[in-house]
Structure formats: structure tokens, C-alpha cells
Amino acid sequence: MAAHVSTGNRQRLIAAAREAAQSAYAPYSRFRVGASVLGEQGIHIGTNVENASFGLTLCAERAALAAAMSNGDRLISAIAIACIDAGGDQDLSELLPCGACRQWMAELCRDAEIIICGAESVHIFSVEELLPMPFQLLTVVQG
């Protein structure tokens, strides 16, 4: 079940994600994305950073989650993802996180609310809705 996020926090997250997207490095796709993560310690941001070798591109969602983890903020209640270059008629499927980002969310913030912001729309999902059957290691290898 997704965490309950207040309307005020949701608006702050959306604003932070849209602002972060302004700093995106997206010379190939020209599709700037920003993300903001709400943890117990506050809001952490990330932006997409493209690379000519597309497999090395870093998505905004993973950048924001890495920022939260780097600061020791492990209890994530929400993530906002802003696609500021999406047209008003953008298909929702073009705004959703990629599979790698969904797996990160399943691992790091399974109960978080996921807020997807297009140019004119906002959609809210749970991690389970985006990735109903995530990969999981059921046993921990001990050394």
C-alpha cells in the first residue's frame, strides 16, 4: 500500500522535480526529466544525465534515489517525476519510469507514492501498480 502524502508535500515534490528537470543533461533525446524523493530527512533531487552510449544514461528517478541513499535517508514516502518537455498530448506510457527505475523503487521504497507529472497532467501510482512482480532475492548470502 502506498504511503499517504499530504497535499502540501505532494506540491513541494512536484515543484522540486520540475525545477530539477531544468538542469537535465539531455542533448540526445531533448526530453528533460527531474525527480524528487521525500524521505524523513527532507527532499532529495535528481535529473536525467544522458550519454552517447545510451546504456550509460542515468535516469532522474535513480539519481534522486541515490541522493537520498547517499544521505542516509532510507524511509522514502514519495517520488515525483516531472517530464517538462512532454507535450500536452503525450501518451502516459511515455512518461512512466523505465524498468530499471521501477526495480530500484521496488527495492528501495516499495510503499512510496509515485507521482508522474506531464506538461499538464499529474498521475499517482503505487510501486506495485508500476511493477507488480519485481525481482527479489529471497535468501541473503552471508559471507
PDB file of C-alpha atoms in Angstrom, residues 56-121:
ATOM      1  CA  LEU A  56      25.164   4.534 -19.549  1.00  0.00           C
ATOM      2  CA  THR A  57      22.420   7.139 -19.228  1.00  0.00           C
ATOM      3  CA  LEU A  58      21.271   7.852 -15.659  1.00  0.00           C
ATOM      4  CA  CYS A  59      17.559   8.373 -15.128  1.00  0.00           C
ATOM      5  CA  ALA A  60      16.303  11.141 -12.848  1.00  0.00           C
ATOM      6  CA  GLU A  61      14.493   8.657 -10.613  1.00  0.00           C
ATOM      7  CA  ARG A  62      17.636   6.657  -9.866  1.00  0.00           C
ATOM      8  CA  ALA A  63      19.682   9.850  -9.403  1.00  0.00           C
ATOM      9  CA  ALA A  64      17.205  11.126  -6.792  1.00  0.00           C
ATOM     10  CA  LEU A  65      17.018   7.772  -5.009  1.00  0.00           C
ATOM     11  CA  ALA A  66      20.830   7.563  -4.980  1.00  0.00           C
ATOM     12  CA  ALA A  67      20.973  11.079  -3.468  1.00  0.00           C
ATOM     13  CA  ALA A  68      18.584  10.002  -0.702  1.00  0.00           C
ATOM     14  CA  MET A  69      20.550   6.815  -0.010  1.00  0.00           C
ATOM     15  CA  SER A  70      23.853   8.744  -0.061  1.00  0.00           C
ATOM     16  CA  ASN A  71      22.479  10.999   2.659  1.00  0.00           C
ATOM     17  CA  GLY A  72      21.349   8.040   4.762  1.00  0.00           C
ATOM     18  CA  ASP A  73      17.667   8.752   4.130  1.00  0.00           C
ATOM     19  CA  ARG A  74      16.167   5.275   3.855  1.00  0.00           C
ATOM     20  CA  LEU A  75      12.447   5.807   4.592  1.00  0.00           C
ATOM     21  CA  ILE A  76      11.077   7.165   1.328  1.00  0.00           C
ATOM     22  CA  SER A  77       7.369   8.019   1.254  1.00  0.00           C
ATOM     23  CA  ALA A  78       7.027   9.545  -2.232  1.00  0.00           C
ATOM     24  CA  ILE A  79       8.748  10.226  -5.524  1.00  0.00           C
ATOM     25  CA  ALA A  80       7.685  12.881  -8.029  1.00  0.00           C
ATOM     26  CA  ILE A  81       8.856  12.571 -11.626  1.00  0.00           C
ATOM     27  CA  ALA A  82       8.486  15.575 -13.924  1.00  0.00           C
ATOM     28  CA  CYS A  83       8.792  15.309 -17.695  1.00  0.00           C
ATOM     29  CA  ILE A  84       8.850  19.009 -18.516  1.00  0.00           C
ATOM     30  CA  ASP A  85       9.269  18.573 -22.270  1.00  0.00           C
ATOM     31  CA  ALA A  86       6.253  16.295 -22.631  1.00  0.00           C
ATOM     32  CA  GLY A  87       3.593  17.713 -24.900  1.00  0.00           C
ATOM     33  CA  GLY A  88       0.059  18.184 -23.657  1.00  0.00           C
ATOM     34  CA  ASP A  89      -0.995  15.198 -25.761  1.00  0.00           C
ATOM     35  CA  GLN A  90       1.854  12.944 -24.528  1.00  0.00           C
ATOM     36  CA  ASP A  91       0.776   9.345 -24.004  1.00  0.00           C
ATOM     37  CA  LEU A  92       1.026   8.384 -20.315  1.00  0.00           C
ATOM     38  CA  SER A  93       3.192   5.379 -21.218  1.00  0.00           C
ATOM     39  CA  GLU A  94       5.895   7.788 -22.452  1.00  0.00           C
ATOM     40  CA  LEU A  95       6.053   9.455 -19.017  1.00  0.00           C
ATOM     41  CA  LEU A  96       6.329   6.362 -16.845  1.00  0.00           C
ATOM     42  CA  PRO A  97       9.614   5.171 -15.285  1.00  0.00           C
ATOM     43  CA  CYS A  98      11.695   2.620 -17.167  1.00  0.00           C
ATOM     44  CA  GLY A  99      12.043  -0.950 -15.913  1.00  0.00           C
ATOM     45  CA  ALA A 100      15.356  -0.279 -14.160  1.00  0.00           C
ATOM     46  CA  CYS A 101      13.851   2.627 -12.209  1.00  0.00           C
ATOM     47  CA  ARG A 102      10.817   0.543 -11.280  1.00  0.00           C
ATOM     48  CA  GLN A 103      13.103  -2.179  -9.909  1.00  0.00           C
ATOM     49  CA  TRP A 104      15.024   0.426  -7.858  1.00  0.00           C
ATOM     50  CA  MET A 105      11.705   1.643  -6.445  1.00  0.00           C
ATOM     51  CA  ALA A 106      10.645  -1.911  -5.602  1.00  0.00           C
ATOM     52  CA  GLU A 107      13.928  -2.406  -3.750  1.00  0.00           C
ATOM     53  CA  LEU A 108      14.320   0.975  -2.041  1.00  0.00           C
ATOM     54  CA  CYS A 109      10.833   2.361  -1.471  1.00  0.00           C
ATOM     55  CA  ARG A 110       8.204  -0.307  -2.065  1.00  0.00           C
ATOM     56  CA  ASP A 111       5.499   1.637  -0.175  1.00  0.00           C
ATOM     57  CA  ALA A 112       6.162   5.049  -1.740  1.00  0.00           C
ATOM     58  CA  GLU A 113       3.615   7.069  -3.666  1.00  0.00           C
ATOM     59  CA  ILE A 114       4.783   7.632  -7.259  1.00  0.00           C
ATOM     60  CA  ILE A 115       3.690  10.970  -8.754  1.00  0.00           C
ATOM     61  CA  ILE A 116       4.061  11.297 -12.538  1.00  0.00           C
ATOM     62  CA  CYS A 117       3.893  14.857 -13.903  1.00  0.00           C
ATOM     63  CA  GLY A 118       3.499  15.623 -17.573  1.00  0.00           C
ATOM     64  CA  ALA A 119       3.206  19.089 -19.041  1.00  0.00           C
ATOM     65  CA  GLU A 120      -0.427  19.385 -17.985  1.00  0.00           C
ATOM     66  CA  SER A 121      -1.265  16.241 -16.024  1.00  0.00           C
TER      67      SER A 121
END
